[in-house]
Coordinates of C-alpha atoms and ligand atoms in Angstrom, one line a residue:
M173 CA 85.8 108.8 145.7
H174 CA 89.1 107.9 147.3
S175 CA 91.5 109.8 145.3
R176 CA 94.9 110.7 146.7
W177 CA 95.0 113.6 144.2
R178 CA 92.0 115.3 145.9
F179 CA 94.0 116.1 149.0
R180 CA 97.2 117.1 147.2
K181 CA 98.8 120.3 148.5
P182 CA 98.6 123.2 146.1
L183 CA 101.9 123.9 144.3
P184 CA 104.0 126.6 145.9
E185 CA 103.8 130.0 144.0
A186 CA 107.4 129.7 142.9
D187 CA 106.8 126.4 141.1
L188 CA 103.7 127.8 139.4
A189 CA 105.7 130.8 138.2
L190 CA 108.4 128.6 136.8
A191 CA 105.8 126.5 135.0
R192 CA 104.1 129.6 133.6
Q193 CA 107.5 130.9 132.4
A194 CA 108.3 127.5 130.7
Q195 CA 104.9 127.5 129.0
H196 CA 105.4 131.1 127.8
E197 CA 108.9 130.3 126.4
W198 CA 107.5 127.2 124.7
Q199 CA 104.7 129.2 123.1
A200 CA 107.2 131.9 122.0
L201 CA 109.4 129.3 120.4
R202 CA 106.5 127.7 118.5
E203 CA 105.4 131.1 117.3
A204 CA 108.9 131.9 116.0
E205 CA 109.1 128.6 114.2
R206 CA 105.6 129.2 112.7
L207 CA 106.7 132.7 111.4
A208 CA 109.8 131.2 109.8
C209 CA 108.0 128.1 108.3
Y210 CA 108.3 129.3 104.7
Q211 CA 112.0 129.7 104.8
P212 CA 114.0 126.8 103.5
A213 CA 115.9 124.4 105.8
I214 CA 119.4 125.4 105.1
P215 CA 122.0 124.5 107.7
T216 CA 124.5 127.2 108.6
D217 CA 127.0 126.0 106.0
G218 CA 124.7 125.8 103.1
Q219 CA 123.4 122.3 102.2
R220 CA 119.7 122.6 101.7
I221 CA 117.4 119.8 103.1
E222 CA 114.0 119.5 101.6
V223 CA 111.3 119.4 104.2
V224 CA 108.0 117.8 102.9
A225 CA 104.9 116.3 104.5
N226 CA 103.3 112.9 104.9
I227 CA 99.6 113.1 104.2
G228 CA 96.7 110.7 104.1
G229 CA 93.6 112.8 103.3
A230 CA 92.2 114.9 100.5
V231 CA 92.4 118.2 102.2
E232 CA 95.8 117.7 103.7
A233 CA 97.9 118.8 100.7
E234 CA 96.7 122.4 101.2
Q235 CA 97.2 122.2 105.0
A236 CA 100.8 120.9 104.3
V237 CA 101.6 123.9 102.1
I238 CA 100.1 126.3 104.7
A239 CA 102.4 124.7 107.4
G240 CA 105.5 125.3 105.3
A241 CA 106.0 121.9 103.6
E242 CA 107.8 122.1 100.3
G243 CA 105.8 119.3 98.8
I244 CA 104.4 115.9 99.7
G245 CA 107.0 113.2 100.3
L246 CA 104.5 110.5 101.1
L247 CA 100.8 110.3 100.1
R248 CA 99.5 107.3 101.9
S249 CA 97.0 106.5 99.2
E250 CA 95.3 103.8 101.4
F251 CA 93.0 106.4 102.8
L252 CA 91.0 106.2 99.5
F253 CA 90.5 102.5 100.0
L254 CA 89.6 102.3 103.7
Q255 CA 86.2 102.5 105.4
R256 CA 84.1 101.8 102.4
A257 CA 82.3 98.9 100.7
D258 CA 84.3 98.7 97.4
P259 CA 87.5 100.1 95.9
P260 CA 87.6 103.6 94.4
C261 CA 87.5 103.7 90.6
E262 CA 90.2 105.3 88.4
E263 CA 88.1 108.4 88.0
E264 CA 87.6 109.0 91.7
Q265 CA 91.3 108.5 92.3
F266 CA 92.2 110.9 89.5
E267 CA 89.9 113.6 90.9
V268 CA 91.7 113.3 94.3
Y269 CA 95.2 113.2 93.0
S270 CA 94.7 116.1 90.6
A271 CA 92.9 118.2 93.4
M272 CA 96.1 117.7 95.3
T273 CA 98.4 118.8 92.5
R274 CA 96.3 121.9 92.2
A275 CA 96.6 122.6 95.9
L276 CA 100.3 122.1 95.7
N277 CA 100.6 124.5 92.8
G278 CA 103.9 123.1 91.3
L279 CA 105.3 121.5 94.5
P280 CA 106.1 117.8 94.1
L281 CA 103.7 115.1 95.1
I282 CA 105.0 111.6 95.8
I283 CA 102.1 109.1 95.6
R284 CA 102.8 105.8 97.3
T285 CA 100.8 103.0 95.6
L286 CA 98.5 101.0 97.7
D287 CA 100.0 99.7 100.9
I288 CA 97.3 97.4 102.2
G289 CA 97.9 94.4 104.5
G290 CA 99.9 94.3 107.7
D291 CA 98.0 96.6 110.1
K292 CA 95.7 98.0 107.4
E293 CA 92.8 95.8 106.6
V294 CA 90.2 96.2 103.9
P295 CA 87.2 93.8 104.4
Y296 CA 85.9 94.1 100.8
L297 CA 89.1 92.7 99.4
C298 CA 88.3 89.4 101.2
L299 CA 92.0 88.7 101.8
P300 CA 92.7 85.4 103.6
A301 CA 93.6 85.8 107.3
E302 CA 97.4 85.5 107.8
Q303 CA 99.2 84.4 110.9
N304 CA 101.9 87.0 110.3
P305 CA 100.3 89.8 108.4
F306 CA 103.4 92.0 108.5
L307 CA 105.3 89.3 106.8
G308 CA 102.5 88.4 104.5
V309 CA 100.9 89.7 101.3
R310 CA 101.1 93.4 101.9
G311 CA 102.2 96.5 100.0
I312 CA 103.7 95.8 96.5
R313 CA 103.1 92.1 97.0
L314 CA 99.3 92.6 97.1
C315 CA 99.4 95.1 94.1
L316 CA 101.4 92.6 92.0
A317 CA 98.8 89.9 92.9
R318 CA 95.9 92.2 92.2
P319 CA 96.3 94.1 88.9
D320 CA 92.5 94.9 89.2
L321 CA 93.5 97.3 92.0
F322 CA 97.0 98.3 90.8
K323 CA 96.3 99.3 87.2
P324 CA 93.4 101.7 87.8
Q325 CA 95.6 103.4 90.5
L326 CA 98.5 103.7 88.2
R327 CA 96.2 105.0 85.4
A328 CA 94.9 107.6 87.8
I329 CA 98.4 108.6 88.8
Y330 CA 99.7 109.0 85.3
R331 CA 96.6 111.0 84.3
A332 CA 97.2 113.3 87.3
S333 CA 100.8 113.7 86.4
A334 CA 99.7 115.9 83.5
T335 CA 98.3 118.3 86.2
G336 CA 101.5 118.8 88.3
P337 CA 104.8 117.2 89.3
V338 CA 103.9 113.7 90.5
K339 CA 106.2 110.8 91.4
I340 CA 105.3 107.2 92.0
M341 CA 106.6 105.2 95.0
F342 CA 106.2 101.5 95.6
P343 CA 105.9 100.3 99.2
M344 CA 107.5 97.2 100.8
I345 CA 109.9 96.4 98.0
A346 CA 112.0 93.4 99.1
T347 CA 113.5 92.2 95.9
V348 CA 114.8 93.6 92.6
E349 CA 112.2 91.4 90.8
E350 CA 109.3 93.1 92.5
L351 CA 110.6 96.5 91.4
L352 CA 111.1 95.3 87.9
D353 CA 107.6 93.7 87.8
A354 CA 106.0 96.8 89.2
R355 CA 107.8 99.1 86.8
A356 CA 106.8 96.9 83.9
I357 CA 103.1 97.2 84.8
A358 CA 103.5 101.0 85.3
E359 CA 105.2 101.3 81.9
E360 CA 102.4 99.3 80.2
V361 CA 99.8 101.6 81.8
R362 CA 101.8 104.7 80.8
L363 CA 102.1 103.6 77.2
E364 CA 98.3 102.8 77.0
L365 CA 97.6 106.4 78.1
G366 CA 100.4 108.0 76.1
A367 CA 101.5 109.7 79.3
E368 CA 104.9 111.3 79.9
P369 CA 107.3 109.2 82.1
V370 CA 107.5 110.1 85.8
D371 CA 110.1 109.3 88.4
I372 CA 109.5 106.0 90.0
G373 CA 111.0 105.4 93.5
I374 CA 110.8 102.8 96.2
M375 CA 110.3 102.7 99.9
V376 CA 113.2 101.1 101.6
E377 CA 111.6 99.5 104.6
V378 CA 112.7 95.9 104.4
P379 CA 116.3 94.8 105.4
S380 CA 116.7 92.9 102.1
A381 CA 116.1 96.2 100.2
V382 CA 118.9 97.8 102.1
L383 CA 121.3 95.0 101.4
M384 CA 120.3 95.1 97.7
A385 CA 120.2 98.9 97.5
P386 CA 123.1 99.1 95.0
E387 CA 121.1 96.8 92.6
L388 CA 117.8 98.5 93.3
A389 CA 119.3 101.9 92.7
V390 CA 119.9 100.9 89.1
H391 CA 116.1 100.7 88.6
A392 CA 114.8 103.3 91.0
D393 CA 114.9 107.0 90.5
F394 CA 114.9 107.6 94.3
F395 CA 114.7 105.9 97.7
S396 CA 112.6 106.9 100.6
V397 CA 113.4 105.1 103.8
G398 CA 110.3 104.0 105.8
T399 CA 111.8 103.9 109.2
N400 CA 108.6 102.7 110.9
D401 CA 108.6 99.4 109.1
L402 CA 112.4 99.3 108.7
T403 CA 112.7 99.5 112.5
Q404 CA 110.2 96.7 113.1
Y405 CA 111.9 94.4 110.5
V406 CA 115.5 95.1 111.6
L407 CA 114.8 94.7 115.3
A408 CA 112.2 92.0 114.8
M409 CA 109.8 93.9 117.0
D410 CA 106.2 94.4 115.9
R411 CA 105.5 98.1 115.6
L412 CA 102.1 97.6 117.2
H413 CA 103.2 95.2 119.9
P414 CA 101.9 96.4 123.3
S415 CA 105.1 95.9 125.2
L416 CA 107.8 95.9 122.4
A417 CA 106.7 99.0 120.5
R418 CA 108.4 101.3 123.0
Q419 CA 111.8 99.5 122.4
A420 CA 111.4 99.6 118.7
D421 CA 113.2 102.9 118.5
A422 CA 114.2 104.1 115.0
L423 CA 117.3 105.7 116.5
H424 CA 118.8 102.3 117.3
P425 CA 122.2 102.2 115.7
A426 CA 121.2 99.0 113.8
V427 CA 118.6 101.1 112.0
L428 CA 120.9 104.0 111.5
R429 CA 123.5 101.7 110.0
M430 CA 120.9 100.4 107.6
I431 CA 120.0 104.0 106.6
D432 CA 123.7 104.8 106.2
M433 CA 124.1 101.8 103.8
T434 CA 121.1 103.0 101.8
A435 CA 122.3 106.6 101.6
K436 CA 125.8 105.4 100.4
A437 CA 124.3 103.1 97.8
A438 CA 122.0 105.9 96.5
K439 CA 124.9 108.4 96.4
A440 CA 127.1 105.9 94.5
A441 CA 124.3 105.5 91.9
G442 CA 123.6 109.3 91.7
K443 CA 120.1 108.9 93.2
W444 CA 118.6 110.9 96.0
V445 CA 117.4 109.4 99.3
G446 CA 114.7 110.7 101.6
V447 CA 113.1 109.4 104.8
C448 CA 109.4 109.3 105.3
G449 CA 109.1 107.4 108.6
G450 CA 108.5 109.0 112.0
M451 CA 112.2 109.5 112.5
A452 CA 112.2 112.3 110.0
G453 CA 109.9 114.4 112.3
D454 CA 112.0 113.8 115.4
P455 CA 114.4 116.7 115.9
K456 CA 117.3 114.5 116.9
G457 CA 116.5 112.0 114.2
A458 CA 116.3 114.7 111.5
A459 CA 119.7 116.1 112.3
I460 CA 121.3 112.6 112.2
L461 CA 119.5 111.7 109.0
A462 CA 120.8 114.9 107.3
G463 CA 124.3 114.0 108.6
L464 CA 123.9 110.6 106.9
G465 CA 123.3 112.2 103.6
V466 CA 119.5 112.1 103.5
T467 CA 118.4 115.2 101.4
E468 CA 114.6 115.0 101.8
L469 CA 112.7 114.6 105.1
S470 CA 109.0 113.8 105.0
M471 CA 107.0 114.1 108.2
S472 CA 103.5 114.8 109.7
I473 CA 102.3 118.3 109.0
P474 CA 102.7 119.6 112.6
S475 CA 106.4 118.8 112.7
V476 CA 107.3 120.8 109.6
A477 CA 108.0 124.2 111.1
A478 CA 109.9 122.8 114.1
I479 CA 112.2 120.5 112.0
K480 CA 112.9 123.3 109.5
A481 CA 113.9 125.6 112.4
R482 CA 116.0 122.8 114.0
L483 CA 117.9 122.2 110.7
R484 CA 118.7 125.9 110.4
T485 CA 120.5 126.0 113.8
Q486 CA 123.4 123.7 113.0
S487 CA 126.0 123.2 110.3
F488 CA 125.9 120.3 108.0
A489 CA 129.5 119.4 109.2
D490 CA 128.2 119.2 112.7
M491 CA 125.3 117.0 111.7
Q492 CA 127.7 114.7 109.9
A493 CA 129.8 114.5 113.0
L494 CA 126.7 113.7 115.1
A495 CA 125.7 111.0 112.6
K496 CA 129.1 109.4 112.8
R497 CA 128.9 109.3 116.6
A498 CA 125.4 107.9 116.5
L499 CA 126.5 105.1 114.1
A500 CA 129.1 104.1 116.7
C501 CA 126.7 103.9 119.6
K502 CA 125.6 100.6 121.2
N503 CA 121.9 101.3 121.6
A504 CA 119.1 103.9 121.0
A505 CA 119.4 105.4 124.5
E506 CA 123.1 106.2 123.8
V507 CA 122.1 107.9 120.6
R508 CA 119.4 109.9 122.3
A509 CA 121.9 111.0 124.9
L510 CA 124.4 112.4 122.4
Ligands
PEP212 C1 107.2 103.6 107.2 O1 107.0 102.4 107.3 O2 108.1 104.2 107.8 C2 106.2 104.4 106.5 C3 106.4 105.7 106.3 O3 105.1 103.8 106.0 P1 103.8 103.4 106.9 O4 104.0 104.0 108.3 O5 102.6 103.9 106.2 O6 103.9 101.9 106.9
MG213 MG1 105.8 101.3 105.9

């Protein structure tokens, strides 16, 4: 084999020592973060940020708690519907959701209703092929069109809400009417079951939802910004595109300005706003989001300890100043360089 690497000169001892030291320091830092993972994320001047986890599997609720998460900010319920021959029944869903509330032992669980379509395909639903699936019948659009899928899921969620603090979150809301229609179906299901009301929030991941945030906030108990989709829709760059995906950076000021508008609208309506896209688990992104007034950050389990530690090192006032500077930048690279 002609490999130029085979004949590479060994690294000088000094370089190896430096690399070993860097590795040692990195491990020590991770260990310190792990040991502090159950302490809350309170910046040095006192405003607590809730750090919760995104999960997409039955056993992950427990893993999230072990990793220091203060609840689940996004349960991607699609996992129950994928890689099988038919949809899960109400009972199966109830079993899974209530097992999660037991594992969470009083910590909150936000269940996102089915977000199929776009990149997530389910063959047994026999959905027609679409030329632009990310702009097609996905998320709440599919649920409104398919009450046979939506209602059993809502029934399972309301039943599980008797076993622990559960909230409902609708994905891909683009219009006020969609939220009202989805809420009406949820209320019908709730009354059928005689269940107690639960908070109902929406994912803010479509530009129209940002622009209509003041109106949506009237009917939503909370917002959670899905920066993965919001970034692709704001920048018009497919999140799976082989060459564009790298440029689709959630730290782009255009996306940050959208989050700023959402946070302001939520605050004016007395509602809270979280972020559950990948940006929440990016240390720089987390600090900017906190500075924009986001009070709940939901991220993949391995990021929890590091983000909590990161948020404890700075004051809220500094994060607000950082956010202000980020909003004034011209591109994502400038934001990252701050
Ligand atoms: C998002 O869009 O940011 C999000 C959290 O949802 P998903 O990645 O599942 O589309
Ligand atoms: Mg999304």
